[in-house]
Coordinates of C-alpha atoms in Angstrom, one line a residue:
M1 CA -145.3 -90.0 -67.2
F2 CA -143.6 -86.9 -68.5
L3 CA -142.7 -85.2 -71.8
R4 CA -139.1 -85.3 -73.0
S5 CA -137.7 -83.1 -75.7
V6 CA -135.1 -84.7 -78.0
K7 CA -133.1 -83.0 -80.8
A8 CA -132.7 -84.7 -84.1
P9 CA -129.2 -85.8 -85.2
N10 CA -129.1 -83.0 -87.8
G11 CA -130.1 -80.5 -85.0
R12 CA -132.8 -78.9 -87.2
H13 CA -135.9 -80.0 -85.2
E14 CA -136.9 -81.1 -81.7
Y15 CA -139.2 -84.0 -81.1
L16 CA -141.5 -84.8 -78.2
R17 CA -141.7 -88.2 -76.6
L18 CA -144.0 -89.5 -73.9
V19 CA -141.9 -91.2 -71.3
E20 CA -142.7 -93.2 -68.2
S21 CA -140.6 -94.5 -65.3
F22 CA -140.8 -98.0 -64.0
R23 CA -139.0 -100.2 -61.5
D24 CA -137.0 -103.2 -62.7
G25 CA -135.9 -105.0 -59.5
A26 CA -133.9 -102.5 -57.5
K27 CA -133.4 -100.2 -60.5
V28 CA -135.6 -97.4 -61.8
K29 CA -135.7 -97.3 -65.6
Q30 CA -137.5 -95.3 -68.2
R31 CA -139.2 -96.3 -71.5
I32 CA -140.8 -94.5 -74.4
V33 CA -144.5 -94.9 -74.5
A34 CA -145.1 -92.8 -77.6
H35 CA -143.4 -90.6 -80.2
L36 CA -145.6 -87.5 -80.4
G37 CA -143.9 -85.6 -83.2
R38 CA -142.2 -82.4 -83.9
K39 CA -142.3 -79.8 -81.1
D40 CA -142.8 -76.8 -83.3
L41 CA -145.8 -78.4 -84.9
L42 CA -147.3 -79.6 -81.6
A43 CA -146.8 -76.3 -79.6
P44 CA -150.1 -74.7 -80.8
H45 CA -152.0 -77.8 -79.6
L46 CA -150.2 -78.4 -76.4
D47 CA -153.2 -77.5 -74.1
A48 CA -155.5 -79.8 -76.0
L49 CA -152.9 -82.6 -76.0
I50 CA -152.5 -82.3 -72.2
R51 CA -156.2 -82.4 -71.6
L52 CA -156.4 -85.5 -73.9
L53 CA -153.7 -87.3 -72.1
H54 CA -155.1 -86.4 -68.6
D55 CA -157.1 -88.9 -66.6
E56 CA -160.8 -87.7 -66.9
S57 CA -161.6 -89.2 -63.5
T58 CA -159.6 -86.6 -61.7
A59 CA -159.9 -82.8 -61.7
P60 CA -157.8 -81.2 -64.4
R61 CA -154.6 -79.5 -63.2
W62 CA -153.8 -77.8 -66.5
V63 CA -155.7 -74.7 -67.6
S64 CA -155.3 -72.6 -70.6
V65 CA -153.8 -69.2 -70.1
D66 CA -156.8 -67.6 -71.7
D67 CA -159.1 -69.2 -69.1
I68 CA -157.2 -67.6 -66.1
T69 CA -158.5 -64.3 -64.7
T70 CA -157.9 -62.3 -61.5
P71 CA -161.2 -60.7 -60.7
R72 CA -160.1 -59.3 -57.3
A73 CA -157.0 -58.2 -55.4
S74 CA -157.2 -57.0 -51.7
S75 CA -154.5 -55.6 -49.4
W76 CA -153.4 -58.2 -46.9
G77 CA -150.0 -57.2 -45.5
P78 CA -151.2 -54.7 -42.9
I79 CA -153.9 -57.1 -41.7
L80 CA -151.3 -59.9 -41.5
V81 CA -148.9 -57.8 -39.4
A82 CA -151.7 -56.3 -37.2
R83 CA -152.9 -59.8 -36.4
H84 CA -149.4 -60.9 -35.6
L85 CA -149.0 -58.0 -33.1
F86 CA -152.5 -58.4 -31.8
D87 CA -151.7 -62.1 -30.9
K88 CA -148.2 -61.2 -29.6
L89 CA -149.7 -58.8 -27.0
S90 CA -152.5 -61.3 -26.2
L91 CA -155.1 -58.7 -27.0
G92 CA -157.6 -61.3 -28.1
S93 CA -157.6 -63.2 -24.8
I94 CA -157.6 -59.9 -22.9
L95 CA -160.6 -58.5 -24.8
D96 CA -162.5 -61.8 -24.5
A97 CA -161.8 -62.3 -20.8
G98 CA -165.0 -60.4 -19.8
R99 CA -168.5 -61.8 -19.8
L100 CA -169.9 -60.0 -22.8
H101 CA -172.1 -62.1 -25.1
L102 CA -171.4 -62.9 -28.7
R103 CA -172.6 -60.5 -31.4
H104 CA -173.1 -61.9 -34.9
G105 CA -171.5 -65.1 -33.6
Q106 CA -168.2 -63.3 -32.9
P107 CA -166.5 -62.5 -29.6
L108 CA -165.4 -58.9 -28.8
S109 CA -161.9 -59.4 -30.0
E110 CA -162.9 -60.4 -33.5
R111 CA -165.3 -57.5 -33.7
I112 CA -162.7 -55.0 -32.5
F113 CA -159.8 -56.2 -34.6
P114 CA -161.2 -54.8 -37.8
L115 CA -161.7 -51.4 -36.1
L116 CA -158.0 -51.4 -35.0
A117 CA -156.7 -52.5 -38.4
N118 CA -158.8 -49.8 -40.0
R119 CA -157.3 -47.2 -37.7
L120 CA -153.8 -48.3 -38.7
T121 CA -154.4 -48.3 -42.5
R122 CA -157.2 -46.1 -43.9
P123 CA -158.9 -44.6 -40.8
G124 CA -162.4 -43.4 -41.2
S125 CA -165.9 -43.4 -39.7
E126 CA -167.9 -46.6 -39.1
H127 CA -169.8 -45.7 -42.3
A128 CA -166.5 -45.9 -44.2
L129 CA -165.7 -49.3 -42.9
A130 CA -167.7 -51.0 -45.6
Q131 CA -165.6 -49.5 -48.4
W132 CA -162.4 -50.4 -46.5
L133 CA -163.6 -54.0 -46.2
E134 CA -163.9 -54.0 -50.0
D135 CA -160.2 -53.0 -50.4
F136 CA -158.6 -55.1 -47.6
Y137 CA -158.6 -58.8 -46.9
V138 CA -159.9 -58.9 -43.3
C139 CA -160.6 -62.3 -41.8
N140 CA -160.8 -64.0 -38.4
P141 CA -158.3 -66.8 -37.4
Q142 CA -160.6 -69.4 -39.0
G143 CA -160.3 -67.6 -42.3
R144 CA -163.8 -66.3 -42.5
R145 CA -163.8 -62.9 -44.2
W146 CA -165.5 -59.8 -43.2
T147 CA -167.5 -58.4 -46.2
P148 CA -169.4 -55.2 -46.5
L149 CA -173.2 -55.0 -46.5
W150 CA -174.5 -52.4 -49.0
K151 CA -178.0 -50.9 -49.4
P152 CA -179.1 -50.3 -53.0
S153 CA -180.4 -46.8 -52.3
R154 CA -180.8 -43.9 -49.8
R155 CA -178.1 -41.6 -48.5
V156 CA -176.6 -44.1 -46.1
K157 CA -175.3 -46.9 -48.4
V158 CA -174.1 -49.2 -45.6
G159 CA -176.5 -51.9 -44.3
F160 CA -178.0 -51.0 -40.9
D161 CA -177.2 -54.4 -39.4
Q162 CA -173.5 -53.9 -40.1
L163 CA -173.5 -50.3 -38.7
Q164 CA -175.3 -51.5 -35.6
L165 CA -172.7 -54.2 -35.1
W166 CA -169.8 -51.7 -35.1
Y167 CA -171.6 -49.3 -32.8
Q168 CA -172.5 -52.2 -30.4
S169 CA -168.9 -53.3 -30.4
L170 CA -167.8 -49.8 -29.4
D171 CA -170.3 -49.9 -26.5
D172 CA -169.0 -53.3 -25.4
L173 CA -165.4 -52.2 -25.6
L174 CA -166.0 -49.1 -23.5
A175 CA -167.8 -51.2 -20.8
E176 CA -164.6 -53.2 -20.3
K177 CA -162.1 -50.3 -20.5
P178 CA -160.8 -50.3 -16.9
R179 CA -160.2 -54.1 -16.9
I180 CA -158.7 -54.1 -20.4
E181 CA -156.2 -51.3 -19.7
K182 CA -155.1 -52.9 -16.5
E183 CA -154.6 -56.4 -18.1
V184 CA -152.7 -54.8 -21.1
Y185 CA -150.4 -53.1 -18.6
L186 CA -149.8 -56.4 -16.8
Q187 CA -149.1 -58.2 -20.1
L188 CA -146.6 -55.5 -21.1
R189 CA -144.9 -55.7 -17.8
N190 CA -144.5 -59.5 -18.1
L191 CA -143.5 -59.6 -21.8
F192 CA -141.0 -56.7 -21.8
S193 CA -140.0 -56.5 -18.1
L194 CA -141.6 -53.1 -17.8
Q195 CA -140.2 -51.1 -14.9
P196 CA -143.0 -48.8 -13.6
D197 CA -140.6 -46.2 -12.2
L198 CA -141.4 -43.2 -14.5
A199 CA -144.9 -42.3 -15.6
F200 CA -144.9 -39.8 -18.5
Y201 CA -148.1 -37.8 -18.8
D202 CA -149.2 -35.2 -21.3
I203 CA -152.4 -33.8 -22.7
T204 CA -153.9 -32.9 -26.1
S205 CA -157.2 -32.0 -27.5
T206 CA -159.3 -33.0 -30.5
Y207 CA -162.3 -31.2 -32.0
F208 CA -165.7 -32.3 -33.1
A209 CA -167.3 -31.9 -36.5
G210 CA -170.7 -30.6 -35.4
A211 CA -172.1 -30.0 -31.9
G212 CA -170.3 -32.8 -30.2
P213 CA -171.5 -34.7 -27.1
T214 CA -173.5 -33.0 -24.4
Q215 CA -171.1 -33.4 -21.4
L216 CA -167.6 -33.8 -22.9
G217 CA -168.0 -31.4 -25.8
R218 CA -166.9 -28.0 -24.5
F219 CA -165.1 -24.9 -25.8
G220 CA -161.5 -24.6 -24.6
Y221 CA -157.9 -24.0 -25.5
S222 CA -157.6 -25.7 -28.9
R223 CA -154.3 -27.3 -29.8
D224 CA -155.7 -27.9 -33.3
G225 CA -156.3 -24.2 -34.0
K226 CA -160.1 -24.7 -34.0
P227 CA -161.3 -22.4 -31.2
R228 CA -164.8 -22.3 -32.7
N229 CA -165.3 -26.1 -32.5
R230 CA -166.2 -27.9 -29.4
Q231 CA -163.6 -30.4 -28.2
V232 CA -162.5 -33.0 -25.7
V233 CA -159.2 -33.1 -23.8
I234 CA -157.3 -36.4 -23.8
G235 CA -154.6 -37.3 -21.4
V236 CA -152.2 -40.2 -22.1
V237 CA -149.9 -42.0 -19.6
M238 CA -146.9 -43.8 -21.1
M239 CA -144.2 -46.0 -19.5
E240 CA -141.0 -46.8 -21.5
G241 CA -142.8 -45.7 -24.7
W242 CA -145.9 -47.9 -24.1
P243 CA -149.3 -46.3 -23.7
I244 CA -150.8 -47.9 -20.7
A245 CA -153.8 -45.6 -19.9
H246 CA -155.7 -42.7 -21.3
H247 CA -158.4 -40.4 -20.0
V248 CA -161.0 -38.3 -21.8
F249 CA -161.9 -35.0 -20.1
A250 CA -164.4 -32.3 -21.0
G251 CA -163.0 -29.8 -23.5
N252 CA -162.8 -26.9 -21.1
R253 CA -160.7 -28.8 -18.5
L254 CA -157.5 -27.2 -17.5
D255 CA -154.3 -29.3 -17.9
Q256 CA -153.1 -28.9 -14.4
T257 CA -156.5 -30.0 -12.9
T258 CA -156.1 -33.5 -14.3
V259 CA -152.8 -34.4 -12.7
L260 CA -154.0 -35.6 -9.3
E261 CA -156.9 -37.6 -10.8
V262 CA -154.5 -39.5 -13.1
V263 CA -152.0 -40.1 -10.3
Q264 CA -154.8 -41.5 -8.1
D265 CA -155.9 -43.8 -11.0
L266 CA -152.4 -45.2 -11.3
H267 CA -152.5 -46.0 -7.6
D268 CA -156.0 -47.4 -7.5
R269 CA -156.2 -49.4 -10.7
F270 CA -152.6 -50.3 -11.5
A271 CA -151.4 -50.7 -7.9
L272 CA -148.5 -48.3 -8.5
N273 CA -147.8 -47.1 -5.0
R274 CA -145.0 -44.8 -6.1
V275 CA -143.9 -43.5 -9.4
V276 CA -142.0 -40.4 -10.6
F277 CA -144.5 -38.3 -12.4
V278 CA -142.9 -36.6 -15.5
G279 CA -144.8 -33.7 -16.9
D280 CA -144.2 -30.5 -18.9
R281 CA -144.2 -26.9 -17.6
G282 CA -147.9 -26.5 -18.3
M283 CA -148.9 -29.4 -16.1
M284 CA -147.5 -28.7 -12.7
T285 CA -148.6 -26.0 -10.3
I286 CA -147.3 -25.4 -6.8
G287 CA -150.5 -27.0 -5.6
N288 CA -149.9 -30.1 -7.7
V289 CA -146.4 -30.5 -6.5
E290 CA -147.5 -30.2 -2.9
Q291 CA -150.2 -32.8 -3.4
L292 CA -147.7 -35.2 -5.0
R293 CA -145.5 -34.8 -1.9
K294 CA -148.4 -35.6 0.4
K295 CA -149.3 -38.7 -1.6
G296 CA -145.6 -39.9 -1.5
Q297 CA -145.2 -39.6 -5.3
G298 CA -142.1 -38.4 -7.0
Y299 CA -142.0 -35.8 -9.8
L300 CA -139.8 -34.4 -12.5
V301 CA -141.4 -31.3 -14.1
G302 CA -140.4 -28.5 -16.4
L303 CA -140.7 -25.0 -14.9
Q304 CA -142.4 -22.2 -16.8
R305 CA -139.8 -19.9 -18.3
R306 CA -141.6 -16.6 -18.5
N307 CA -144.2 -16.6 -15.7
R308 CA -141.8 -17.5 -12.8
K309 CA -139.3 -15.1 -11.4
D310 CA -137.1 -17.8 -9.9
T311 CA -136.6 -19.4 -13.4
A312 CA -134.7 -16.4 -14.6
E313 CA -132.6 -16.4 -11.4
Y314 CA -131.8 -20.1 -12.0
M315 CA -130.6 -19.4 -15.5
E316 CA -128.5 -16.5 -14.3
Q317 CA -126.8 -18.8 -11.7
A318 CA -126.2 -21.5 -14.4
A319 CA -124.6 -18.9 -16.7
A320 CA -121.9 -18.3 -14.2
R321 CA -121.2 -22.0 -13.6
T322 CA -118.3 -23.9 -15.2
D323 CA -119.3 -27.5 -14.3
W324 CA -121.8 -28.2 -17.1
Q325 CA -122.2 -31.8 -18.1
E326 CA -122.7 -33.0 -21.6
C327 CA -125.6 -35.3 -22.3
P328 CA -125.5 -38.3 -24.7
V329 CA -126.3 -37.5 -28.3
G330 CA -129.5 -39.1 -29.8
I331 CA -129.5 -41.2 -32.9
T332 CA -130.9 -38.5 -35.1
A333 CA -128.5 -35.8 -33.8
S334 CA -125.4 -38.2 -34.1
E335 CA -126.1 -38.5 -37.9
K336 CA -125.6 -34.8 -38.5
S337 CA -122.2 -33.5 -39.7
V338 CA -121.9 -31.4 -36.5
P339 CA -123.9 -33.1 -33.8
P340 CA -125.8 -30.6 -31.6
K341 CA -124.9 -30.7 -28.0
T342 CA -127.1 -30.7 -24.9
R343 CA -125.5 -29.6 -21.6
V344 CA -126.9 -29.6 -18.0
V345 CA -125.9 -28.1 -14.7
E346 CA -127.5 -28.4 -11.3
V347 CA -128.1 -25.2 -9.3
P348 CA -129.5 -24.8 -5.7
G349 CA -133.3 -25.0 -5.4
K350 CA -135.2 -22.5 -3.3
E351 CA -137.4 -25.1 -1.7
P352 CA -136.2 -27.7 0.9
G353 CA -135.2 -30.9 -0.8
A354 CA -135.8 -29.5 -4.3
R355 CA -133.2 -30.0 -7.0
V356 CA -133.1 -27.7 -10.1
F357 CA -131.4 -28.5 -13.4
V358 CA -130.8 -25.9 -16.1
V359 CA -130.4 -27.4 -19.6
H360 CA -129.0 -25.8 -22.7
S361 CA -129.7 -27.5 -26.1
D362 CA -128.0 -26.4 -29.2
E363 CA -130.7 -27.9 -31.3
R364 CA -133.5 -26.2 -29.4
E365 CA -131.6 -22.9 -29.5
L366 CA -131.4 -23.0 -33.3
Y367 CA -135.1 -23.8 -33.5
E368 CA -136.2 -21.1 -31.1
R369 CA -134.0 -18.5 -32.7
G370 CA -135.4 -19.3 -36.1
M371 CA -139.0 -19.0 -34.7
R372 CA -138.1 -15.8 -33.0
E373 CA -136.6 -14.3 -36.2
L374 CA -139.6 -15.3 -38.2
S375 CA -142.0 -13.8 -35.7
M376 CA -139.9 -10.6 -35.6
E377 CA -140.0 -10.3 -39.4
R378 CA -143.8 -10.7 -39.5
T379 CA -144.3 -8.2 -36.7
R380 CA -141.9 -5.7 -38.3
K381 CA -143.8 -5.8 -41.6
E382 CA -147.1 -5.2 -39.8
L383 CA -145.6 -2.3 -37.8
E384 CA -144.1 -0.8 -41.0
A385 CA -147.6 -1.0 -42.6
L386 CA -149.0 0.9 -39.6
Q387 CA -146.2 3.4 -39.8
A388 CA -147.1 4.1 -43.4
Q389 CA -150.7 4.5 -42.5
V390 CA -149.8 7.2 -40.0
E391 CA -147.5 9.0 -42.4
K392 CA -150.3 9.1 -45.1
G393 CA -152.7 10.5 -42.6
E394 CA -155.0 7.5 -42.6
L395 CA -154.7 7.2 -38.8
K396 CA -154.4 10.4 -36.8
E397 CA -156.0 10.0 -33.4
P398 CA -153.4 8.8 -30.8
D399 CA -155.9 6.4 -29.2
K400 CA -156.6 4.7 -32.5
I401 CA -152.9 4.5 -33.4
G402 CA -152.2 3.0 -29.9
A403 CA -155.0 0.4 -30.3
A404 CA -153.7 -0.6 -33.8
A405 CA -150.2 -0.9 -32.4
A406 CA -151.3 -3.0 -29.5
S407 CA -153.3 -5.3 -31.8
K408 CA -150.3 -5.9 -34.0
L409 CA -147.9 -6.5 -31.1
R410 CA -150.3 -9.2 -29.8
R411 CA -149.8 -11.2 -33.0
H412 CA -146.8 -13.4 -33.4
H413 CA -145.8 -12.5 -29.8
G414 CA -144.6 -9.1 -31.1
H415 CA -144.7 -7.5 -27.6
R416 CA -141.7 -9.7 -26.7
Y417 CA -139.5 -8.1 -29.4
F418 CA -140.7 -4.5 -30.1
D419 CA -141.9 -1.4 -28.5
W420 CA -143.3 1.9 -30.0
E421 CA -143.9 5.5 -29.3
L422 CA -145.8 8.4 -30.9
R423 CA -143.7 11.5 -31.1
K424 CA -144.9 14.8 -32.7
G425 CA -147.6 12.9 -34.6
K426 CA -145.2 10.3 -36.0
F427 CA -145.2 6.6 -35.2
H428 CA -141.9 5.0 -34.3
F429 CA -141.2 1.4 -33.4
F430 CA -138.0 -0.2 -32.2
E431 CA -136.6 -3.3 -30.6
H432 CA -137.6 -3.6 -27.0
P433 CA -134.4 -3.0 -24.9
I434 CA -135.5 -5.4 -22.1
N435 CA -137.9 -8.0 -23.5
L436 CA -135.8 -8.8 -26.6
A437 CA -132.7 -9.4 -24.5
R438 CA -134.6 -11.6 -22.2
E439 CA -136.0 -13.7 -25.1
K440 CA -132.6 -14.2 -26.5
A441 CA -131.3 -15.3 -23.2
L442 CA -134.1 -17.9 -23.0
E443 CA -133.4 -19.5 -26.4
G444 CA -132.3 -23.1 -26.1
K445 CA -132.7 -23.2 -22.3
Y446 CA -135.2 -24.9 -20.0
V447 CA -135.4 -25.6 -16.3
M448 CA -136.5 -28.8 -14.5
Q449 CA -137.2 -29.5 -10.8
T450 CA -137.4 -32.7 -8.9
E451 CA -136.9 -34.1 -5.4
E452 CA -135.5 -37.4 -6.5
Q453 CA -132.1 -37.7 -4.8
N454 CA -131.0 -40.7 -6.9
L455 CA -131.6 -39.0 -10.2
S456 CA -128.5 -37.6 -11.9
P457 CA -128.7 -34.4 -13.9
V458 CA -128.0 -36.3 -17.1
G459 CA -130.6 -38.9 -16.2
A460 CA -133.1 -36.2 -15.6
V461 CA -132.5 -34.7 -19.0
T462 CA -132.9 -38.2 -20.6
A463 CA -136.2 -38.8 -18.7
Y464 CA -137.6 -35.4 -19.5
K465 CA -136.8 -35.8 -23.2
E466 CA -138.9 -39.0 -23.2
L467 CA -141.9 -36.7 -22.9
N468 CA -141.4 -36.4 -26.7
E469 CA -142.6 -40.0 -26.9
V470 CA -146.0 -38.9 -25.5
E471 CA -146.1 -36.0 -28.0
R472 CA -145.2 -38.4 -30.8
G473 CA -148.0 -40.7 -29.5
F474 CA -150.4 -37.7 -29.9
S475 CA -149.1 -37.2 -33.4
H476 CA -150.0 -40.8 -34.3
L477 CA -153.3 -40.5 -32.5
K478 CA -154.3 -37.4 -34.5
D479 CA -152.6 -38.0 -37.8
L480 CA -151.7 -41.6 -38.5
L481 CA -154.8 -42.9 -36.6
E482 CA -157.0 -39.9 -37.6
L483 CA -158.6 -39.4 -34.3
R484 CA -159.9 -36.0 -35.5
P485 CA -162.3 -34.8 -36.4
V486 CA -164.7 -36.9 -34.3
Y487 CA -168.3 -37.3 -35.6
H488 CA -169.8 -39.1 -32.7
H489 CA -172.5 -37.3 -30.7
S490 CA -172.7 -39.2 -27.5
D491 CA -170.1 -39.1 -24.7
E492 CA -169.8 -42.9 -24.5
R493 CA -169.2 -43.3 -28.3
V494 CA -166.6 -40.6 -28.2
Q495 CA -164.8 -42.3 -25.3
A496 CA -165.0 -45.6 -27.2
H497 CA -163.6 -44.0 -30.4
V498 CA -160.6 -42.7 -28.4
F499 CA -160.1 -46.1 -26.9
V500 CA -160.0 -47.8 -30.3
A501 CA -157.4 -45.2 -31.4
A502 CA -155.4 -45.8 -28.2
L503 CA -155.3 -49.6 -28.8
A504 CA -154.3 -49.0 -32.4
L505 CA -151.5 -46.8 -31.1
L506 CA -150.4 -49.8 -28.9
L507 CA -150.1 -52.0 -32.0
D508 CA -148.2 -49.2 -33.8
R509 CA -145.7 -48.9 -30.9
A510 CA -145.3 -52.7 -30.9
L511 CA -144.3 -52.5 -34.6
E512 CA -142.0 -49.6 -34.0
K513 CA -140.2 -51.4 -31.1
S514 CA -139.8 -54.5 -33.2
L515 CA -138.3 -52.5 -36.0
R516 CA -135.8 -50.8 -33.7
A517 CA -134.8 -54.0 -32.0
A518 CA -133.9 -55.4 -35.5
G519 CA -131.9 -52.3 -36.3
N520 CA -134.4 -51.2 -38.9
G521 CA -134.8 -47.4 -39.3
L522 CA -138.2 -47.5 -41.2
S523 CA -140.9 -45.4 -39.6
T524 CA -144.2 -47.1 -38.8
P525 CA -146.3 -44.9 -41.2
F526 CA -144.0 -45.9 -44.0
A527 CA -144.1 -49.6 -42.9
W528 CA -147.9 -49.8 -42.8
Q529 CA -148.1 -48.2 -46.2
A530 CA -145.4 -50.5 -47.7
L531 CA -147.2 -53.6 -46.3
E532 CA -150.2 -52.8 -48.6
M533 CA -148.0 -54.3 -51.4
I534 CA -148.7 -57.7 -49.9
R535 CA -152.0 -58.5 -51.6
C536 CA -154.3 -61.4 -51.8
V537 CA -155.1 -62.0 -55.4
E538 CA -158.1 -64.1 -56.3
V539 CA -157.3 -66.3 -59.3
E540 CA -160.1 -67.8 -61.3
M541 CA -159.0 -70.8 -63.4
G542 CA -162.1 -71.7 -65.3
S543 CA -164.7 -74.3 -64.4
G544 CA -165.5 -72.3 -61.3
R545 CA -162.2 -73.1 -59.6
R546 CA -160.7 -70.3 -57.5
K547 CA -157.4 -69.9 -55.7
I548 CA -155.9 -67.2 -53.4
C549 CA -152.4 -66.2 -54.3
V550 CA -150.3 -63.8 -52.1
T551 CA -147.8 -61.3 -53.5
R552 CA -144.6 -60.7 -51.6
G553 CA -144.0 -56.9 -51.9
N554 CA -140.6 -55.2 -52.2
H555 CA -137.5 -55.2 -50.1
H556 CA -138.9 -52.8 -47.5
V557 CA -141.8 -55.2 -46.9
A558 CA -139.3 -58.0 -46.5
E559 CA -137.4 -56.0 -43.9
V560 CA -140.6 -55.5 -41.9
L561 CA -141.5 -59.1 -42.0
R562 CA -138.0 -60.2 -41.1
A563 CA -138.0 -57.8 -38.1
L564 CA -141.3 -59.4 -36.9
G565 CA -140.2 -63.0 -37.7
I566 CA -143.2 -63.6 -40.1
T567 CA -142.5 -66.2 -42.7
H568 CA -145.9 -67.6 -43.5
L569 CA -147.9 -65.1 -45.6
D570 CA -150.9 -67.0 -46.8
P571 CA -154.3 -66.2 -45.1
P572 CA -156.0 -69.1 -43.3
S573 CA -158.4 -71.1 -45.5
P574 CA -162.0 -70.6 -44.5
P575 CA -164.5 -73.5 -44.2
E576 CA -166.0 -74.3 -47.6
D577 CA -169.6 -73.8 -46.4
Q578 CA -168.9 -70.5 -44.5
P579 CA -166.3 -68.4 -46.3
C580 CA -167.6 -65.0 -45.0
L581 CA -168.6 -63.5 -41.7
M582 CA -171.1 -61.0 -43.0

């Protein structure tokens, strides 16, 4: 049966009729069951009329608008996409391939997945996971949802059982690290035809809030500008933009001392007998290059520009050459009104078999010139202030004036640009006649060395530029994934914390590569944030009935889902008797 609205012949009113369909032989006909009256008079009583006409033996399908409420809405989009990528890379089966026992009835994969999703969305400590679970709809493939456990009092508000579960999961993950990284690498090689020819390696550091762990936490060169905090050093190996391995070293470990250890690990664990090791100028020493030769490994490294005499000689040779080759322009550079150029020329190396490439980048030259001018301006102001002090008689003794000048020239690399003298009690400073000219000559240029005979100069530049992928990976590790600051106090927990961030970076890279393959220019931080617009809204429809409805988001969200091939947005329905995991 259904309702039909019919206008009166005079067109002034509409009347409602209750109509049913029936079959007469091969034909389907309709007949009026009842004339219900004027539509305008019945409208206020429509809900009551529907309930009256509905069969009481079945559950009512019609609910008054006033009885509908939405008590809860949770972000679902990032979890949906993270799960899609998690399954695409077979991380679940890889994590569970070990012989670790269940905890809280869940395998390792389902205990680690919330930690990865948290890193990608609202990263925080294990204590912060409870509030994150309040805001996000996190469930396992069976639809059972992770819910937070709260304590009614005390400083730590999260239930001990839940905190213990997360910490135990970190311990379980670290115990399987060598196996998991190897199997992830094999999976990437099979899925994406990964060619293990070039291994990109770089190092960063991250500091601790507090004393840090006993063995790994050390004082060292801080890339975060936190020299008073203990830190650890993290090395990441990438191939074709995929992070395949990472290493956690003590905070006082020198960059160049890690290279051979990493190369040996690639050989022993990943069965990579020979790769071309690509590193920046801070990585490679003469000893490292010699050891790589002995091990039969290739290398492509940047040479230090200021601390090697032969680097300046290579640049002088290149300046006189006319056979410079232009390198392909990147996507970002091509979009500029005047695309910056990168040129390269090969000059003879001083060692047998060594090939040397001198590169000049317009974009890098513009950047380095701007940084040099900024440093010069800052140093000039400080030297002018010192000059004024001397003129006022506030500083008179030559040794104190010299100490003050040396202190100011150490800041902002001022010794590269200025020199000074004290003449007849007056302080004078001026542009350094040698150092400044040398700095200007270095701007925009860098030098690489390799012994790979099949690597063209343009190919070498392209490969070396891919080190930026590692640096971008560090940016994601330390910003998007909020690796820092680290609050753990044991070496093992710190290593596990870094491992979770590295696996989250793997999912982030999978999203980025899917977006690029689809021709989508969205960045992954923007994509993860936009996906939060997909929400699971809990609708309560009276009489205790509840339903989960999913919002669709905006056009950016649609682009991300289209790039990933995701069409089904609803979360899996949990068993009625076990809707939650905890």
